[in-house]
Coordinates of C-alpha atoms and ligand atoms in Angstrom, one line a residue:
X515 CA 73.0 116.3 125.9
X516 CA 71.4 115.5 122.6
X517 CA 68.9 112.3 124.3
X518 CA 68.5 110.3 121.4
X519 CA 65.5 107.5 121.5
X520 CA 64.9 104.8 119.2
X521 CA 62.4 107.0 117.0
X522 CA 65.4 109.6 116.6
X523 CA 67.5 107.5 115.3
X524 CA 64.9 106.7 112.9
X525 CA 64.7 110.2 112.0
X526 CA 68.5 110.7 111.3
X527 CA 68.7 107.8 109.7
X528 CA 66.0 109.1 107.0
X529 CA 67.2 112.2 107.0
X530 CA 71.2 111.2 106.6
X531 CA 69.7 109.1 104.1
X532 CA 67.8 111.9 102.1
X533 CA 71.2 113.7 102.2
X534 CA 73.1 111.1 101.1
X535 CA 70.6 110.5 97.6
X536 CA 70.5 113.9 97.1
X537 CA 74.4 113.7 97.1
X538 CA 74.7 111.2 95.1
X539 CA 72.5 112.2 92.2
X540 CA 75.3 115.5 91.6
X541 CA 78.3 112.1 92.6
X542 CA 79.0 110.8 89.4
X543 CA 81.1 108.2 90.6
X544 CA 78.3 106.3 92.1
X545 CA 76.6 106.6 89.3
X546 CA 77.0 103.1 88.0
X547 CA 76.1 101.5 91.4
X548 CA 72.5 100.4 91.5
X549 CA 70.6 102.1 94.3
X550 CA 70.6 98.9 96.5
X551 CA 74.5 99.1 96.6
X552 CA 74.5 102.8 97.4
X553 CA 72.4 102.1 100.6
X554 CA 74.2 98.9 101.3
X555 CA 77.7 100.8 100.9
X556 CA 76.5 104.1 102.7
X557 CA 77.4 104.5 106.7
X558 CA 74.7 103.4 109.0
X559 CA 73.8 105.6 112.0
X560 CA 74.7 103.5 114.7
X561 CA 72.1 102.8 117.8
X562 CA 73.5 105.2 120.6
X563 CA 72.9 103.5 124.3
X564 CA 73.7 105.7 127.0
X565 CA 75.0 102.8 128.5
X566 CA 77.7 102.8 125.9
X567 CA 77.6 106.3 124.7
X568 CA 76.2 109.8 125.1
X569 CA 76.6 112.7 122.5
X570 CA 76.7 115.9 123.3
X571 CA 76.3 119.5 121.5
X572 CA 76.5 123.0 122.1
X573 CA 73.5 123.9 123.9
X574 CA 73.9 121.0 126.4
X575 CA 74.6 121.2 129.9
X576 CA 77.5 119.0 129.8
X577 CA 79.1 120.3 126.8
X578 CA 81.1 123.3 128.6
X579 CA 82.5 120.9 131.1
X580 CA 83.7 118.6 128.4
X581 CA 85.4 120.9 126.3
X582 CA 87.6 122.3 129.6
X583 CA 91.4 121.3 128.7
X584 CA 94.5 122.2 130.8
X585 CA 95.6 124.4 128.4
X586 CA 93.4 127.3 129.0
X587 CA 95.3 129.1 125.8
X588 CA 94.0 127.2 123.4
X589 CA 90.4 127.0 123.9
X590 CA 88.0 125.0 121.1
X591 CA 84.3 124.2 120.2
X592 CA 83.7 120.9 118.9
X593 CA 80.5 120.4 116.5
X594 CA 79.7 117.2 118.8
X595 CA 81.4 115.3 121.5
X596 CA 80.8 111.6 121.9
X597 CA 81.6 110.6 125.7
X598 CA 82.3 106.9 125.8
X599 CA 82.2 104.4 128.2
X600 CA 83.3 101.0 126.7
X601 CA 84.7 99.8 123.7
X602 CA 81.3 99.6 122.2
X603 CA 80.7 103.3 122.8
X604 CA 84.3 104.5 120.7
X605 CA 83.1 102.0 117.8
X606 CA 79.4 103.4 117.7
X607 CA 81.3 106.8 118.0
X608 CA 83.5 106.2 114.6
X609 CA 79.9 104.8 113.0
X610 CA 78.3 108.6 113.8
X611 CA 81.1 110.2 113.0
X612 CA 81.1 108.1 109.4
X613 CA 77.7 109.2 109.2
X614 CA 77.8 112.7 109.8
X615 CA 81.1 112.6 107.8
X616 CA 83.2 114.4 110.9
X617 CA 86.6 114.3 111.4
X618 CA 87.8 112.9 115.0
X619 CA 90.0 113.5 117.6
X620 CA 90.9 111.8 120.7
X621 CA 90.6 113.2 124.2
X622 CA 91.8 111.1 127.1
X623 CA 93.5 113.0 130.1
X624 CA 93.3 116.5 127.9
X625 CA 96.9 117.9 128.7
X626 CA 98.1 117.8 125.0
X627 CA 100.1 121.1 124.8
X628 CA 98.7 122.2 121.7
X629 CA 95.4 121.0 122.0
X630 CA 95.3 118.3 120.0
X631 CA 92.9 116.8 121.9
X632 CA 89.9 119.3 120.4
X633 CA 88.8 120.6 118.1
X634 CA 86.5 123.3 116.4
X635 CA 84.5 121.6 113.8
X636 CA 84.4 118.0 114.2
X637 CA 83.9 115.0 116.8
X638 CA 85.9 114.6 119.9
X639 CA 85.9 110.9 121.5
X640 CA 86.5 111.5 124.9
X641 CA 87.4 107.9 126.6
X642 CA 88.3 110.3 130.5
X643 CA 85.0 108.9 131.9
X644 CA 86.5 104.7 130.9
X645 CA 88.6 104.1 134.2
X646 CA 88.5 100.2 135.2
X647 CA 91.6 98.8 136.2
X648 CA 92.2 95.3 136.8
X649 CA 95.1 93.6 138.1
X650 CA 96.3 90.2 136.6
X651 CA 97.9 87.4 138.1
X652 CA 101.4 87.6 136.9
X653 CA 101.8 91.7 138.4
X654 CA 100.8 93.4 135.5
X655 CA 97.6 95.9 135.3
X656 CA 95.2 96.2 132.5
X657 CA 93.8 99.7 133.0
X658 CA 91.1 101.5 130.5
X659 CA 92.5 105.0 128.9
X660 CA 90.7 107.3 130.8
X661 CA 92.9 107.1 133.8
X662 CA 95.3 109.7 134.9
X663 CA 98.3 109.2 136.7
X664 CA 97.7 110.4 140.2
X665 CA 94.7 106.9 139.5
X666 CA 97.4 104.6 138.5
X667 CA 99.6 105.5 141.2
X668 CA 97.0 105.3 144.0
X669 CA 96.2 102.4 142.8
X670 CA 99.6 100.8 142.4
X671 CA 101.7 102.1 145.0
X672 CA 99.7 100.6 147.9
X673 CA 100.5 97.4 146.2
X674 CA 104.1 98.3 146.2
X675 CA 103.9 98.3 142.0
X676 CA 105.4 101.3 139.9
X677 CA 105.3 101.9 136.4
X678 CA 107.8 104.1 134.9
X679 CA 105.5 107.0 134.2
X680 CA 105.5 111.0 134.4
X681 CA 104.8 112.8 137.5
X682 CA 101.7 115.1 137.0
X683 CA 99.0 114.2 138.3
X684 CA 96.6 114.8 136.5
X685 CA 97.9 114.2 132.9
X686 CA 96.5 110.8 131.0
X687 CA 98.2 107.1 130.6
X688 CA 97.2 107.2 127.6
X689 CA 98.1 110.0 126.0
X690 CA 101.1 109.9 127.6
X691 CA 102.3 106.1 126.5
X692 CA 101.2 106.3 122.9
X693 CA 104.3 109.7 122.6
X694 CA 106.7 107.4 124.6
X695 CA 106.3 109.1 128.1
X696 CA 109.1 108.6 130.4
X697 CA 110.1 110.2 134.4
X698 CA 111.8 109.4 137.6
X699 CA 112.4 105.5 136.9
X700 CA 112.7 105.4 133.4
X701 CA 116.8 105.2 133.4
X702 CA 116.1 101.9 134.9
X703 CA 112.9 100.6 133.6
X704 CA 112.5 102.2 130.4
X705 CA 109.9 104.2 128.7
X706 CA 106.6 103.8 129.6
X707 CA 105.6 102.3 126.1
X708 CA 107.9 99.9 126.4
X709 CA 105.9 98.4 129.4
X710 CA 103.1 98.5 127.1
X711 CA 102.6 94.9 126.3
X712 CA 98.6 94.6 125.0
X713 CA 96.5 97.3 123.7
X714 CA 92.5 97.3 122.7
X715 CA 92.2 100.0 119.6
X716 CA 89.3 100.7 117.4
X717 CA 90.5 101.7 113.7
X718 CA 89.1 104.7 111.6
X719 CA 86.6 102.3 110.0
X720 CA 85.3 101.4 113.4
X721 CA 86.9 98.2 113.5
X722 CA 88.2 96.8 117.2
X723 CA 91.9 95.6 117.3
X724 CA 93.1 93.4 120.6
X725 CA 97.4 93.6 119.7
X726 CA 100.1 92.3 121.5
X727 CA 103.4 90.4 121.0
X728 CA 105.3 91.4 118.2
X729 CA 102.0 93.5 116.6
X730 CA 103.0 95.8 114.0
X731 CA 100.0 98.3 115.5
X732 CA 101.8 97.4 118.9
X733 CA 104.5 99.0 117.9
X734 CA 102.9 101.7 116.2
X735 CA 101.1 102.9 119.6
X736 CA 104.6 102.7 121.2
X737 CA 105.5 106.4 120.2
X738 CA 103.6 106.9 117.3
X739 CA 100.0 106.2 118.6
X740 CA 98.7 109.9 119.5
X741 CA 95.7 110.6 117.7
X742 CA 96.7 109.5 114.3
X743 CA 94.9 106.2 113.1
X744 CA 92.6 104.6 116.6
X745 CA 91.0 104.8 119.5
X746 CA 93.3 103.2 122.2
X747 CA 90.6 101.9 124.7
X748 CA 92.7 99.3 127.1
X749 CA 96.4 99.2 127.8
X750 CA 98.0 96.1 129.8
X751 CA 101.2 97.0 131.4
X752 CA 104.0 95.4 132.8
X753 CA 104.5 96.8 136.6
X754 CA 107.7 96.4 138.5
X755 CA 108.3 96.5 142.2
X756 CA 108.5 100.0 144.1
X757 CA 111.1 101.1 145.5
X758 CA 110.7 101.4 149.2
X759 CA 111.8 105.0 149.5
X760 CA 112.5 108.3 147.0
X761 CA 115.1 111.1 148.0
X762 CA 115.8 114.5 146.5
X763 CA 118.8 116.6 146.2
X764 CA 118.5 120.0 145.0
X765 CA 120.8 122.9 144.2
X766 CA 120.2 126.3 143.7
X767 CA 121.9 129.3 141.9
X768 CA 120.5 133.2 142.1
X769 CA 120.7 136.4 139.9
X770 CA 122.9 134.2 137.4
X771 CA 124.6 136.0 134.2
X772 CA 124.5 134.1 131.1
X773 CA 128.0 133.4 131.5
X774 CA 127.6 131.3 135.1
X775 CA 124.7 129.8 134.1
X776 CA 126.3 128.3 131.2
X777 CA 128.9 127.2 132.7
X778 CA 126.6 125.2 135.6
X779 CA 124.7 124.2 132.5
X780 CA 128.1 122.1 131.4
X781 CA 129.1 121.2 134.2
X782 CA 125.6 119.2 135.0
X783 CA 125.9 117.6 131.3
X784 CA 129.0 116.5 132.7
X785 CA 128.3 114.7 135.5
X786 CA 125.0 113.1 134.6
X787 CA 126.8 111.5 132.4
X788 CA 127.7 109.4 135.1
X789 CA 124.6 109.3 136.7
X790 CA 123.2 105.8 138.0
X791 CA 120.6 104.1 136.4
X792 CA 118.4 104.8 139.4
X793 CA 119.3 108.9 139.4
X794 CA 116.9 111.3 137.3
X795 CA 118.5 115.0 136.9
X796 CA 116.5 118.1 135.8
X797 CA 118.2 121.0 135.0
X798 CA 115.7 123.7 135.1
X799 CA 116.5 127.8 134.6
X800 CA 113.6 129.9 135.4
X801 CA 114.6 133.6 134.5
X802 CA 118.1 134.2 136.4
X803 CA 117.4 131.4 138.9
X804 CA 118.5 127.6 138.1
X805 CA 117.6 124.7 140.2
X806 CA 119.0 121.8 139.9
X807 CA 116.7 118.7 140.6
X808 CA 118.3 115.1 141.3
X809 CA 116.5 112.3 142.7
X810 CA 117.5 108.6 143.5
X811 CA 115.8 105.5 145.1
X812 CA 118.8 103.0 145.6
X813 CA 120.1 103.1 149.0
X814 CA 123.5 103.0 147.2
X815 CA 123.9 106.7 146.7
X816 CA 127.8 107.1 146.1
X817 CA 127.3 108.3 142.3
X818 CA 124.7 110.6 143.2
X819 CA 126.9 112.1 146.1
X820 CA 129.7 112.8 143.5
X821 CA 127.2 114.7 141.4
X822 CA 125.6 116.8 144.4
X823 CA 129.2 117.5 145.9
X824 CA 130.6 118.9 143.2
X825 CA 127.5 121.7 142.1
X826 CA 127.2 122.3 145.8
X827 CA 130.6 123.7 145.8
X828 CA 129.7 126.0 142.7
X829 CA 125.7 126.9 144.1
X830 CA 124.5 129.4 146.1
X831 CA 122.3 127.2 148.1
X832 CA 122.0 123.0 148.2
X833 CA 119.6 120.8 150.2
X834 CA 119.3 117.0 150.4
X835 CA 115.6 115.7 151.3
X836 CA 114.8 113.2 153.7
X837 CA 114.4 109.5 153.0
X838 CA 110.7 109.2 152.3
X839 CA 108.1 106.8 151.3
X840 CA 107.7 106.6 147.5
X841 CA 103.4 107.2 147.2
X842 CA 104.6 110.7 149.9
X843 CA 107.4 111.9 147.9
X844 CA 105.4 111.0 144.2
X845 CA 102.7 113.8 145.6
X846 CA 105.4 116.7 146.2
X847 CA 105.4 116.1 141.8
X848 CA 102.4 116.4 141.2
X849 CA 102.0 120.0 140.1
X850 CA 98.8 122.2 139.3
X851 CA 96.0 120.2 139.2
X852 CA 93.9 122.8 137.9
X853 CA 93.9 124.5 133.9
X854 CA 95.9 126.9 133.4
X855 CA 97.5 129.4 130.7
X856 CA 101.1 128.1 129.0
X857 CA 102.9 127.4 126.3
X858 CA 105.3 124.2 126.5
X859 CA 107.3 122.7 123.8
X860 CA 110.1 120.6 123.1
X861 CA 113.5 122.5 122.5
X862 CA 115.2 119.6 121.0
X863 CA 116.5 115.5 122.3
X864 CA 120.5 115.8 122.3
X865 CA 123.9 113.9 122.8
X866 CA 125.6 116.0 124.7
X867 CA 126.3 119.6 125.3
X868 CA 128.4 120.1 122.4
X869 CA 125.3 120.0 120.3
X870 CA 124.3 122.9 121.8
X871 CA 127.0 124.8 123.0
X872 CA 126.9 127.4 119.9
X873 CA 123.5 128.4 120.5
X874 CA 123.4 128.6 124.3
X875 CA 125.0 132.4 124.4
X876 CA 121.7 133.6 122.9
X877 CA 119.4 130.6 124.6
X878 CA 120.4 131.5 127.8
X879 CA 120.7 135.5 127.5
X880 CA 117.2 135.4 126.1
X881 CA 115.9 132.7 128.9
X882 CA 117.7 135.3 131.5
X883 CA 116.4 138.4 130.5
X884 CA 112.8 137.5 129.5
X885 CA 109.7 137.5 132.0
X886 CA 108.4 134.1 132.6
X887 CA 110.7 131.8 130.4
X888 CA 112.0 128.2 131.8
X889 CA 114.8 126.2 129.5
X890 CA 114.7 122.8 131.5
X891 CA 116.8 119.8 130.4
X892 CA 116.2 116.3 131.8
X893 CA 117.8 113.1 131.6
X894 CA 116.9 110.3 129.8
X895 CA 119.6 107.8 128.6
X896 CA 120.1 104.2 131.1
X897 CA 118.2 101.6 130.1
X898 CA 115.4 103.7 127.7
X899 CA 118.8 103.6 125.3
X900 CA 118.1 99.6 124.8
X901 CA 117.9 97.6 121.3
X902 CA 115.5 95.5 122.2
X903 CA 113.1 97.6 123.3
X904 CA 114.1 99.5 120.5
X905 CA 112.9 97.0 118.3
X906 CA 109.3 97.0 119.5
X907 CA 108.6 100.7 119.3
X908 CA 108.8 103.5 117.1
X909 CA 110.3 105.9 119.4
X910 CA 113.2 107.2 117.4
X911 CA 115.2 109.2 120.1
X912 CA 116.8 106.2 122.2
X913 CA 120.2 107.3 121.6
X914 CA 119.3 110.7 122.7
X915 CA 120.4 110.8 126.9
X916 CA 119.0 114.5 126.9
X917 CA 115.9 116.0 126.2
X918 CA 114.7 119.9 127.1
X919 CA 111.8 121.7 127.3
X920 CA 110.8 125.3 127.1
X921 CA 108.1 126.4 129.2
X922 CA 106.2 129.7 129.7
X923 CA 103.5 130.3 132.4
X924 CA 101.2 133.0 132.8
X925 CA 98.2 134.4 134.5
X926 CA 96.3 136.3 131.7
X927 CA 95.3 136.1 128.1
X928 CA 97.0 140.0 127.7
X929 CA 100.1 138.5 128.6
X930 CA 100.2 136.0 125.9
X931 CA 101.3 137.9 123.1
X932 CA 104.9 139.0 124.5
X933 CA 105.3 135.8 126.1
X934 CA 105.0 133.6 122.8
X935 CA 107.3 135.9 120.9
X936 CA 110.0 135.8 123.1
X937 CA 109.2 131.6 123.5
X938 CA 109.3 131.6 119.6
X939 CA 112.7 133.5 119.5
X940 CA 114.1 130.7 121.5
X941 CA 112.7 128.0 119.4
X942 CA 114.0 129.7 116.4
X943 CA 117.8 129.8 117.5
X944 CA 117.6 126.1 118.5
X945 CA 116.4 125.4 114.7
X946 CA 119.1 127.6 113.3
X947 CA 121.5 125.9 115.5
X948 CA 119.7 122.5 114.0
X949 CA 118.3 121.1 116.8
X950 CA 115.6 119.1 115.0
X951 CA 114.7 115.7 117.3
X952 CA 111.5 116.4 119.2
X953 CA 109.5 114.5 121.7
X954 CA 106.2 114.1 120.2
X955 CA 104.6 114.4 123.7
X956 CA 106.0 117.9 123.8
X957 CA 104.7 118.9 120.9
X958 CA 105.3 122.9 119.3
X959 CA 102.6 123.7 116.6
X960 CA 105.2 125.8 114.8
X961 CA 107.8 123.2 114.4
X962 CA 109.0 123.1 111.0
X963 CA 109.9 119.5 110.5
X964 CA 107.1 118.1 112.8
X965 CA 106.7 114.7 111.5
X966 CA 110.7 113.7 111.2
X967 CA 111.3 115.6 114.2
X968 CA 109.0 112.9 115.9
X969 CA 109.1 110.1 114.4
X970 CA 112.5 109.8 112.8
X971 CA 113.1 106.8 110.5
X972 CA 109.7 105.2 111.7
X973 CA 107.7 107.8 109.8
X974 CA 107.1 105.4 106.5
X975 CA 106.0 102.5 109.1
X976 CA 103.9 104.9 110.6
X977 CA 102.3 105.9 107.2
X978 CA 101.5 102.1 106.1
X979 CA 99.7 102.1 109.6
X980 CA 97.6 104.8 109.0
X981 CA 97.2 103.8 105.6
X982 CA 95.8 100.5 106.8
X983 CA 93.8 101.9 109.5
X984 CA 92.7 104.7 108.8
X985 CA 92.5 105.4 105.1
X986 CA 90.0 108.1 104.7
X987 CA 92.2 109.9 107.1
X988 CA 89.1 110.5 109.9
X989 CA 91.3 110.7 112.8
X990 CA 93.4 114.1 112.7
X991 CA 94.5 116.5 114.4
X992 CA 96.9 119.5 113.1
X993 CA 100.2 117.6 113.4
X994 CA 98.8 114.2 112.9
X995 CA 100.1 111.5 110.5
X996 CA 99.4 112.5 106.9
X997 CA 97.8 109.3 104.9
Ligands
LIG1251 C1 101.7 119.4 133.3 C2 102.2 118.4 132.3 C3 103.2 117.5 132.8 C4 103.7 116.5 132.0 N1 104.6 115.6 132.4 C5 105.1 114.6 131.6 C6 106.1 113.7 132.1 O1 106.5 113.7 133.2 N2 106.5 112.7 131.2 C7 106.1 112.7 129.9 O2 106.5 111.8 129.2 N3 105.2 113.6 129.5 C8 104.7 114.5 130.2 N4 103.8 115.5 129.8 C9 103.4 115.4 128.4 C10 102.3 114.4 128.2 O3 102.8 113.1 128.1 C11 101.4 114.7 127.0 O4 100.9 116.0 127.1 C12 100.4 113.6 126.7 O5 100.1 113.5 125.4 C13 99.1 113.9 127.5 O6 98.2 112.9 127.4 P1 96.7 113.1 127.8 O7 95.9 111.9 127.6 O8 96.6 113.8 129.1 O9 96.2 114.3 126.8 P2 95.1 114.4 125.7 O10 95.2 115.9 125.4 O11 93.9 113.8 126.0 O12 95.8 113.6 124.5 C14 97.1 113.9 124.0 C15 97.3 113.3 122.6 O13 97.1 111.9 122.6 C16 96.0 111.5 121.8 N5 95.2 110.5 122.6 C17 94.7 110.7 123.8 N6 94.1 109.6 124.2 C18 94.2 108.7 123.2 C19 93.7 107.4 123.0 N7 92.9 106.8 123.9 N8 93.9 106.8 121.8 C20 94.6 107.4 120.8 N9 95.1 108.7 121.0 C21 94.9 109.3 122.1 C22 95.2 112.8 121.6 O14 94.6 112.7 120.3 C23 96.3 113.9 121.6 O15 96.9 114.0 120.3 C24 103.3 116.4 130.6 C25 102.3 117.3 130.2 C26 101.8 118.3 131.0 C27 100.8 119.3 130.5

């Protein structure tokens, strides 16, 4: 760690200050300002408490830790990183990174896909180490953005309190509600945004924002708040209560040809169609082997019954888990806790399986007859599809019931190469095909269209936001909002 006293700061000051006249005799903008105006307009080196913040640099001991993301693919040296611990800290880190005139990212739970939450020559804010949570009176939680789901839920469940959230364990709440984020109970409760209803923020300028009601940056962070104009340091959410139980149904189908497998892949677009609102459905092909995932929590399971009855009759194998308590089941989700190597992406948000159906030939062929490639579709759809909340986000996919994801997994970096030509060649059918709606929390640092693809017809709000917040563009990462 850099340990910066008092006298340091000094130093830096005079020094950032030497650099900054000797910059601005060769500026001839500033030309006309008299010198007291240049020092009073220059950035200040803010005073760096530990108790607030520590900065860190490559020959510290911390640094390596700090820099560990669960994307072992993508792997990035920062010039500094600023680890925060309050509100105060993110503001004082905005001031050095003014100072040193760095550019920023954010790093919360640090399972961005494409590592968007590093960088190689700039400042990463990292809020992981900010975990309070605090419970209000009226149910909901206000928790700090360094916590990660398998936090919220340990805290929560006990209380018999959900949020409609992902399952990972260990990926962040906050990068995961400023995309949209959404899993097993968002049919019925939503996104996980939309439970959003206060947020604390600190702008590019180093200004703090406390938002809620019908805030225009509200909104903003409801879809469109990933690294691209603050510093999300609280979040207050709404909490609902938890279902008492969870219960899985799964079937399974082996060795499949393109043709059967497309052919179960209709037939599950058709019945979830009917799915209740308390049903989530993952249809998930992994080389020639599909499994298909439902689970429910309503002790009403007729619809769901329909569903597993009729690909049971068409699957090589089907099971029906036991009744069991939510916090027990959540854990069987979890998933690898630890980094690993992959490439994830979105392969497109859809209506229904017609969109799709003249691409799926070659999708599925390529799927079955490549090592280590997953096509998984999931539902969304229920009660995320809802005007009002609609209305106080900028998640442009509501309409969208359906969204997949491509996945590839492997165990060493000589095995990247084929695997992300064969993952591109997918990617590249579904954008002939014109697949072009993506989940911004599954982003693909080859996609084409990125920012429509995201953010739809909220892109120009999403500009004036930046604009307003961020105007000398700080806060960027390589597919974040353009000023
Ligand atoms: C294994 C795995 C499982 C997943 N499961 C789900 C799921 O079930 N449902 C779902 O919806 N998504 C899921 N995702 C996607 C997940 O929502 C995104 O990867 C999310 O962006 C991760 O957030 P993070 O805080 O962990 O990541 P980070 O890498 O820290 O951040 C991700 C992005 O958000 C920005 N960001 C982070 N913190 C802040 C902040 N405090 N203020 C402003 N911007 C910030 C970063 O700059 C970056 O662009 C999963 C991802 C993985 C890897």
């Amino acid at each position: 760690m850099a340990n910066y006293n008092r006298r340091d700061f000094a130093k830096l000051v005079i020094l950032g200050g030497i650099g900054y006249t000797i910059f601005s005799c060769v500026d001839d903008p500033k030309k006309d300002k008299t010198a007291k105006e240049v020092e009073e307009t220059a950035p200040k080196m803010p005073e760096l408490l530990p108790e607030n913040i520590k900065i860190f640099q490559k020959a510290d001991e911390e640094y390596q830790d700090l820099t560990i993301r669960f994307n072992k693919r993508i792997q990035q040296a920062p010039t500094f990183i600023a680890q925060c611990f309050n509100t105060k800290g993110v503001v004082d880190a905005i001031l050095f990174a003014k100072f040193k005139d760095l550019k920023v990212v954010v790093k919360s739970g640090g399972h961005s896909f494409e590592g968007f939450s590093n960088t190689n020559d700039g400042l990463v804010i990292d809020v992981s180490a900010m975990k309070k949570m605090q419970w209000n009176d009226d149910h909901s939680v206000t928790v700090e953005t360094g916590c990660i789901l398998k936090e919220l839920y340990d805290e929560m469940l006990p209380k018999q309190r959900i949020l409609p959230s992902g399952s990972c364990a260990t990926v962040g709440i906050a990068g995961l509600t400023l995309g949209g984020g959404y899993g097993f109970f968002s049919r019925k409760y939503g996104l996980t945004c939309d439970s959003l209803q206060e947020i604390t923020m600190v702008d590019g300028n180093g200004n703090i924002h406390h938002e809620s009601g019908n805030s225009a940056i509200l909104k903003a962070c409801k879809g469109g708040g990933n690294g691209n104009f603050g510093i999300v340091t609280k979040m207050k959410f709404r909490t609902y209560q938890a279902p008492k139980f969870f219960q899985t149904y799964r079937c399974k189908a082996y060795k499949l040809t393109t043709e059967r497998a497309k052919s179960l892949l209709k037939m599950w677009f058709q019945y979830t169609k009917k799915l209740p609102n308390t049903a989530f459905s993952a249809f998930v092909l992994n080389g020639k082997t599909l499994t298909i995932l439902i689970t429910n929590y309503a002790t009403d399971n007729k619809g769901v019954m329909k569903m597993y009855n009729a690909l049971k009759a068409v699957s090589d194998k089907a099971t029906i888990g036991s009744k069991r308590p939510l916090q027990k089941a959540l854990k069987t989700f979890y998933g690898v806790q630890h980094p690993i190597y992959f490439k994830n992406a979105c392969a497109g948000l859809y209506k229904d399986y017609t969109e799709i159906e003249g691409c799926m030939d070659d999708v599925i062929s390529k799927v079955i007859s490549s090592r280590g490639l997953i096509y998984q579709v999931n539902t969304l759809g229920g009660n995320i599809n809802s005007s009002s909340a609609e209305k106080r986000s900028v998640f442009p996919h509501r309409s969208y019931p359906y969204l997949s994801e491509l996945q590839s997994y492997w165990d060493k970096p000589s095995q990247e190469a084929s695997r992300l030509k064969a993952f591109q060649e997918v990617q590249d059918r579904f954008y002939k095909h014109g697949i072009r709606a993506h989940y911004r929390n599954y982003p693909d640092i080859n996609f084409k269209d990125f920012e429509t693809s995201y953010y739809g017809k909220y892109l120009p709000e999403l500009k004036a936001i930046k604009q307003q917040l961020d105007p000398e563009n700080r806060i960027q990462h390589p597919q974040s909002i353009s000023v």
